[in-house]
C-alpha cells in the first residue's frame, strides 16, 4: 500500500466519471457487461481511500438500469500481498451492498502477470465481443503491448483506459536494449525512438502525443483516454 498522490486521485476521478456515464448506457441495452483490470493494486490506499477496483464496483452497483443485469469483474494483480488485501477490500465493498447485487456481480481475482492471463481469461469467457471496460493501469511502464490493445480494439464494444507515462522511456531507453524493446512493443513500431534526437524539454510531450496518435491509428478502434 502507498499514499494516493494527486495524480492518482485525478485518475480515479476520471475513471469514476467515465464509468458513471458508461455503465447505465450499456446496462440499459445488455444483460451482461464486464469490467477488467490488469494492474488492480491493493484496492485501498494508505489513508483508506478506495483503489480503482472498489471505485468501479461501487459505480456499477449504483448504476441506474442495473436490474436485473449481471456484471463480471476480473482483476489481475501480480503482487501476492496486494492480492490478499484486494480480496479483503472487495469482500468489504460487497458486504456493503444490499439486495441481490453481490450475486449478480461476480468478482474473479487472479494472482499473476496480467499478460497473457487477462486476455486469455477474456477470450475464454467468450465475452470478447460483449460490452467490456478494461483498465490497464500499470505504474507507467511501458507494460502494455500494442498488440494487446489492437486485439481489444477490434471489438467495438470494448473500451480500454491505459496509463502511459513517458518518463521511463525518455530517461532510460536510449542506452538500454531491453528498455527500447519495451517501447517498441508498446508503440508497435520503432518510430517512437525519434524522441532520442529531440531536446529534453520536448521529449515528454512528444512521446505522449505519439502514443495518442498510435492509439488512434485507423486499423484500431481504440478510444484514447489520457491523463
Ligand atoms: C499503478 S498500480 C495500480 C493501481 C490501481 N489500478 C488503482 O488505481 O488503485 C499498479 C499495480 O500493478 C501491479 N503490477 C505490476 N506489474 C504487473 C503485471 N505484470 N501484472 C499484474 N500486475 C502488475 C503492481 O503490483 C501494482 O499493484
Short mmCIF file of C-alpha atoms and ligand atoms in Angstrom, two decimals:
data_model
loop_
_atom_site.label_atom_id
_atom_site.label_comp_id
_atom_site.label_asym_id
_atom_site.label_seq_id
_atom_site.Cartn_x
_atom_site.Cartn_y
_atom_site.Cartn_z
CA UNK A 1 0.00 0.00 0.00
CA UNK A 2 1.14 3.53 -0.67
CA UNK A 3 -0.05 7.12 -0.40
CA UNK A 4 -2.60 8.18 -3.02
CA UNK A 5 -0.94 11.13 -4.74
CA UNK A 6 -2.91 13.91 -6.51
CA UNK A 7 -2.09 12.38 -9.86
CA UNK A 8 -3.78 9.13 -8.81
CA UNK A 9 -6.75 10.98 -7.31
CA UNK A 10 -7.27 12.70 -10.69
CA UNK A 11 -7.09 9.35 -12.46
CA UNK A 12 -9.67 7.87 -10.07
CA UNK A 13 -11.97 10.82 -10.65
CA UNK A 14 -11.67 10.38 -14.40
CA UNK A 15 -12.39 6.65 -14.13
CA UNK A 16 -15.37 7.17 -11.84
CA UNK A 17 -16.95 9.88 -14.01
CA UNK A 18 -16.44 7.87 -17.16
CA UNK A 19 -17.91 4.67 -15.71
CA UNK A 20 -20.87 6.58 -14.29
CA UNK A 21 -21.75 7.56 -17.84
CA UNK A 22 -20.76 4.25 -19.46
CA UNK A 23 -22.44 1.76 -17.12
CA UNK A 24 -26.08 2.95 -17.31
CA UNK A 25 -25.98 3.18 -21.12
CA UNK A 26 -24.68 -0.36 -21.51
CA UNK A 27 -26.77 -1.79 -18.70
CA UNK A 28 -29.90 -0.46 -20.37
CA UNK A 29 -29.04 -2.43 -23.54
CA UNK A 30 -27.20 -5.59 -22.48
CA UNK A 31 -27.77 -8.36 -19.95
CA UNK A 32 -24.12 -8.96 -19.15
CA UNK A 33 -21.27 -6.49 -19.13
CA UNK A 34 -17.70 -6.94 -17.96
CA UNK A 35 -15.10 -4.87 -16.23
CA UNK A 36 -11.48 -5.98 -16.04
CA UNK A 37 -8.24 -4.65 -14.60
CA UNK A 38 -4.77 -5.90 -15.46
CA UNK A 39 -2.96 -3.99 -12.69
CA UNK A 40 -5.55 -4.00 -9.94
CA UNK A 41 -3.43 -2.92 -6.96
CA UNK A 42 -4.48 -3.48 -3.33
CA UNK A 43 -7.96 -1.90 -3.61
CA UNK A 44 -7.08 0.67 -0.97
CA UNK A 45 -4.51 3.41 -0.31
CA UNK A 46 -2.60 4.20 2.83
CA UNK A 47 -5.15 6.64 4.25
CA UNK A 48 -8.09 4.39 3.39
CA UNK A 49 -9.00 5.91 0.01
CA UNK A 50 -10.50 3.30 -2.33
CA UNK A 51 -8.50 1.84 -5.19
CA UNK A 52 -9.79 1.59 -8.74
CA UNK A 53 -11.47 -1.87 -8.37
CA UNK A 54 -13.53 -0.64 -5.41
CA UNK A 55 -14.41 2.61 -7.20
CA UNK A 56 -15.56 0.69 -10.28
CA UNK A 57 -17.55 -1.86 -8.27
CA UNK A 58 -19.42 0.87 -6.43
CA UNK A 59 -20.28 2.68 -9.67
CA UNK A 60 -21.74 -0.50 -11.18
CA UNK A 61 -23.63 -1.36 -8.00
CA UNK A 62 -25.22 2.12 -8.02
CA UNK A 63 -25.86 2.36 -11.75
CA UNK A 64 -29.41 3.09 -12.80
CA UNK A 65 -30.97 0.40 -15.06
CA UNK A 66 -28.92 -2.24 -13.26
CA UNK A 67 -31.81 -4.59 -12.51
CA UNK A 68 -31.73 -7.44 -13.47
CA UNK A 69 -28.39 -7.08 -15.22
CA UNK A 70 -25.28 -9.06 -14.49
CA UNK A 71 -21.75 -7.83 -14.18
CA UNK A 72 -18.47 -9.75 -14.38
CA UNK A 73 -15.46 -8.19 -12.73
CA UNK A 74 -12.00 -9.68 -13.40
CA UNK A 75 -8.99 -8.33 -11.50
CA UNK A 76 -5.36 -9.34 -12.03
CA UNK A 77 -2.54 -8.34 -9.70
CA UNK A 78 0.97 -9.80 -9.56
CA UNK A 79 1.96 -8.88 -6.00
CA UNK A 80 0.76 -11.55 -3.55
CA UNK A 81 0.34 -9.18 -0.60
CA UNK A 82 -1.74 -6.78 -2.68
CA UNK A 83 -3.88 -9.67 -3.92
CA UNK A 84 -4.67 -10.59 -0.32
CA UNK A 85 -5.58 -7.02 0.55
CA UNK A 86 -7.61 -6.68 -2.64
CA UNK A 87 -9.61 -9.79 -1.76
CA UNK A 88 -10.33 -8.28 1.63
CA UNK A 89 -11.33 -4.91 0.16
CA UNK A 90 -13.63 -6.49 -2.41
CA UNK A 91 -15.29 -8.57 0.32
CA UNK A 92 -15.84 -5.37 2.30
CA UNK A 93 -17.38 -3.50 -0.62
CA UNK A 94 -19.59 -6.47 -1.46
CA UNK A 95 -20.75 -6.76 2.13
CA UNK A 96 -21.94 -3.13 1.96
CA UNK A 97 -24.32 -3.89 -0.94
CA UNK A 98 -27.96 -4.63 -0.39
CA UNK A 99 -30.46 -6.94 -2.17
CA UNK A 100 -29.02 -9.34 -4.77
CA UNK A 101 -26.18 -7.18 -6.08
CA UNK A 102 -23.34 -9.43 -4.83
CA UNK A 103 -24.97 -12.44 -6.53
CA UNK A 104 -25.31 -10.59 -9.80
CA UNK A 105 -21.85 -9.06 -9.75
CA UNK A 106 -19.21 -11.76 -9.77
CA UNK A 107 -15.65 -10.85 -8.85
CA UNK A 108 -12.77 -13.01 -10.03
CA UNK A 109 -9.37 -12.05 -8.54
CA UNK A 110 -6.27 -13.59 -10.11
CA UNK A 111 -2.75 -13.54 -8.82
CA UNK A 112 -0.12 -13.22 -11.56
CA UNK A 113 1.15 -11.38 -14.59
CA UNK A 114 -1.66 -9.64 -16.45
CA UNK A 115 -0.27 -10.81 -19.76
CA UNK A 116 -1.24 -13.29 -21.08
CA UNK A 117 -3.55 -14.16 -18.13
CA UNK A 118 -6.01 -11.31 -18.65
CA UNK A 119 -6.51 -11.57 -22.43
CA UNK A 120 -6.75 -15.38 -22.09
CA UNK A 121 -9.42 -15.06 -19.45
CA UNK A 122 -11.34 -12.55 -21.60
CA UNK A 123 -11.14 -14.89 -24.60
CA UNK A 124 -12.10 -17.99 -22.59
CA UNK A 125 -15.23 -16.47 -21.14
CA UNK A 126 -16.37 -15.94 -24.74
CA UNK A 127 -17.16 -12.33 -23.96
CA UNK A 128 -14.67 -10.57 -26.23
CA UNK A 129 -17.42 -9.18 -28.46
CA UNK A 130 -19.58 -8.20 -25.49
CA UNK A 131 -19.52 -4.80 -23.79
CA UNK A 132 -16.46 -4.51 -21.67
CA UNK A 133 -14.32 -1.89 -19.97
CA UNK A 134 -10.66 -2.74 -19.40
CA UNK A 135 -8.43 -0.65 -17.15
CA UNK A 136 -4.71 -1.20 -17.77
CA UNK A 137 -3.20 0.97 -15.08
CA UNK A 138 0.42 -0.02 -14.65
CA UNK A 139 2.96 2.19 -12.91
CA UNK A 140 3.61 3.64 -16.33
CA UNK A 141 5.87 1.09 -17.86
CA UNK A 142 5.52 0.88 -20.70
CA UNK A 143 3.98 -2.51 -19.86
CA UNK A 144 1.14 -2.82 -22.33
CA UNK A 145 1.96 -4.39 -25.70
CA UNK A 146 0.26 -2.51 -28.52
CA UNK A 147 -0.76 -5.89 -29.98
CA UNK A 148 -2.99 -6.43 -26.93
CA UNK A 149 -4.65 -3.03 -27.39
CA UNK A 150 -5.21 -3.85 -31.05
CA UNK A 151 -6.81 -7.17 -30.14
CA UNK A 152 -9.14 -5.50 -27.66
CA UNK A 153 -9.76 -2.60 -30.05
CA UNK A 154 -11.08 -4.90 -32.74
CA UNK A 155 -14.20 -5.28 -30.63
CA UNK A 156 -16.08 -2.01 -30.93
CA UNK A 157 -17.92 -2.51 -27.64
CA UNK A 158 -14.68 -2.90 -25.70
CA UNK A 159 -13.21 0.23 -24.18
CA UNK A 160 -9.74 0.45 -22.71
CA UNK A 161 -8.22 3.04 -20.42
CA UNK A 162 -4.46 2.74 -20.38
CA UNK A 163 -1.89 4.56 -18.25
CA UNK A 164 1.15 5.71 -20.16
CA UNK A 165 3.99 7.66 -18.60
CA UNK A 166 6.70 8.82 -20.99
CA UNK A 167 9.30 9.38 -18.25
CA UNK A 168 10.71 5.85 -18.24
CA UNK A 169 11.35 5.76 -21.99
CA UNK A 170 12.69 9.31 -22.23
CA UNK A 171 15.10 8.76 -19.33
CA UNK A 172 16.28 5.19 -19.58
CA UNK A 173 15.63 3.66 -23.00
CA UNK A 174 18.24 5.35 -25.21
CA UNK A 175 21.15 3.27 -23.98
CA UNK A 176 19.37 0.08 -22.94
CA UNK A 177 18.27 -2.54 -25.49
CA UNK A 178 15.72 -4.18 -23.20
CA UNK A 179 14.03 -0.89 -22.35
CA UNK A 180 13.93 0.10 -26.02
CA UNK A 181 12.26 -3.21 -26.85
CA UNK A 182 9.57 -2.49 -24.28
CA UNK A 183 8.97 0.81 -26.06
CA UNK A 184 8.81 -0.94 -29.45
CA UNK A 185 6.21 -3.37 -28.09
CA UNK A 186 4.15 -0.56 -26.55
CA UNK A 187 4.13 1.50 -29.76
CA UNK A 188 4.00 -1.43 -32.17
CA UNK A 189 6.97 0.04 -34.11
CA UNK A 190 10.30 1.81 -33.61
CA UNK A 191 9.15 5.25 -34.74
CA UNK A 192 8.92 6.50 -31.17
CA UNK A 193 12.74 6.27 -30.93
CA UNK A 194 12.92 9.56 -32.84
CA UNK A 195 12.42 11.07 -29.39
CA UNK A 196 16.12 10.48 -28.68
CA UNK A 197 17.01 13.19 -31.21
CA UNK A 198 14.79 15.78 -29.53
CA UNK A 199 15.71 18.36 -26.94
CA UNK A 200 14.87 17.41 -23.36
CA UNK A 201 12.05 19.92 -22.78
CA UNK A 202 10.09 18.46 -25.72
CA UNK A 203 10.65 14.76 -25.10
CA UNK A 204 7.85 14.14 -22.65
CA UNK A 205 5.12 15.89 -24.66
CA UNK A 206 6.31 14.45 -27.93
CA UNK A 207 6.21 10.88 -26.67
CA UNK A 208 2.80 11.32 -25.09
CA UNK A 209 1.39 12.76 -28.32
CA UNK A 210 2.95 9.97 -30.31
CA UNK A 211 1.34 7.41 -28.05
CA UNK A 212 -2.03 9.10 -28.51
CA UNK A 213 -1.53 9.02 -32.27
CA UNK A 214 -0.62 5.33 -32.05
CA UNK A 215 -3.87 4.58 -30.24
CA UNK A 216 -5.81 6.43 -32.90
CA UNK A 217 -4.37 4.50 -35.83
CA UNK A 218 -7.19 3.72 -38.26
CA UNK A 219 -6.70 -0.05 -38.04
CA UNK A 220 -7.70 0.03 -34.41
CA UNK A 221 -10.99 1.10 -32.88
CA UNK A 222 -9.33 2.08 -29.64
CA UNK A 223 -10.51 5.26 -27.98
CA UNK A 224 -7.84 7.30 -26.24
CA UNK A 225 -8.28 8.39 -22.63
CA UNK A 226 -5.22 10.14 -21.28
CA UNK A 227 -4.27 11.73 -18.00
C1 LIG B 1 -0.50 1.79 -10.50
S1 LIG B 1 -0.73 0.37 -9.52
C2 LIG B 1 -2.44 0.02 -9.75
C3 LIG B 1 -3.33 0.94 -9.00
C4 LIG B 1 -4.80 0.62 -9.13
N1 LIG B 1 -5.21 0.47 -10.51
C5 LIG B 1 -5.59 1.76 -8.50
O1 LIG B 1 -5.81 2.76 -9.18
O2 LIG B 1 -5.99 1.61 -7.34
C6 LIG B 1 -0.01 -0.91 -10.47
C7 LIG B 1 -0.18 -2.30 -9.88
O3 LIG B 1 0.19 -3.23 -10.90
C8 LIG B 1 0.86 -4.34 -10.29
N2 LIG B 1 1.65 -4.96 -11.35
C9 LIG B 1 2.86 -4.56 -11.83
N3 LIG B 1 3.21 -5.34 -12.87
C10 LIG B 1 2.19 -6.23 -13.08
C11 LIG B 1 1.97 -7.26 -14.02
N4 LIG B 1 2.87 -7.55 -14.96
N5 LIG B 1 0.82 -7.96 -13.98
C12 LIG B 1 -0.10 -7.69 -13.00
N6 LIG B 1 0.06 -6.71 -12.06
C13 LIG B 1 1.19 -5.99 -12.11
C14 LIG B 1 1.64 -3.71 -9.16
O4 LIG B 1 1.91 -4.67 -8.15
C15 LIG B 1 0.68 -2.60 -8.69
O5 LIG B 1 -0.13 -3.06 -7.64
#
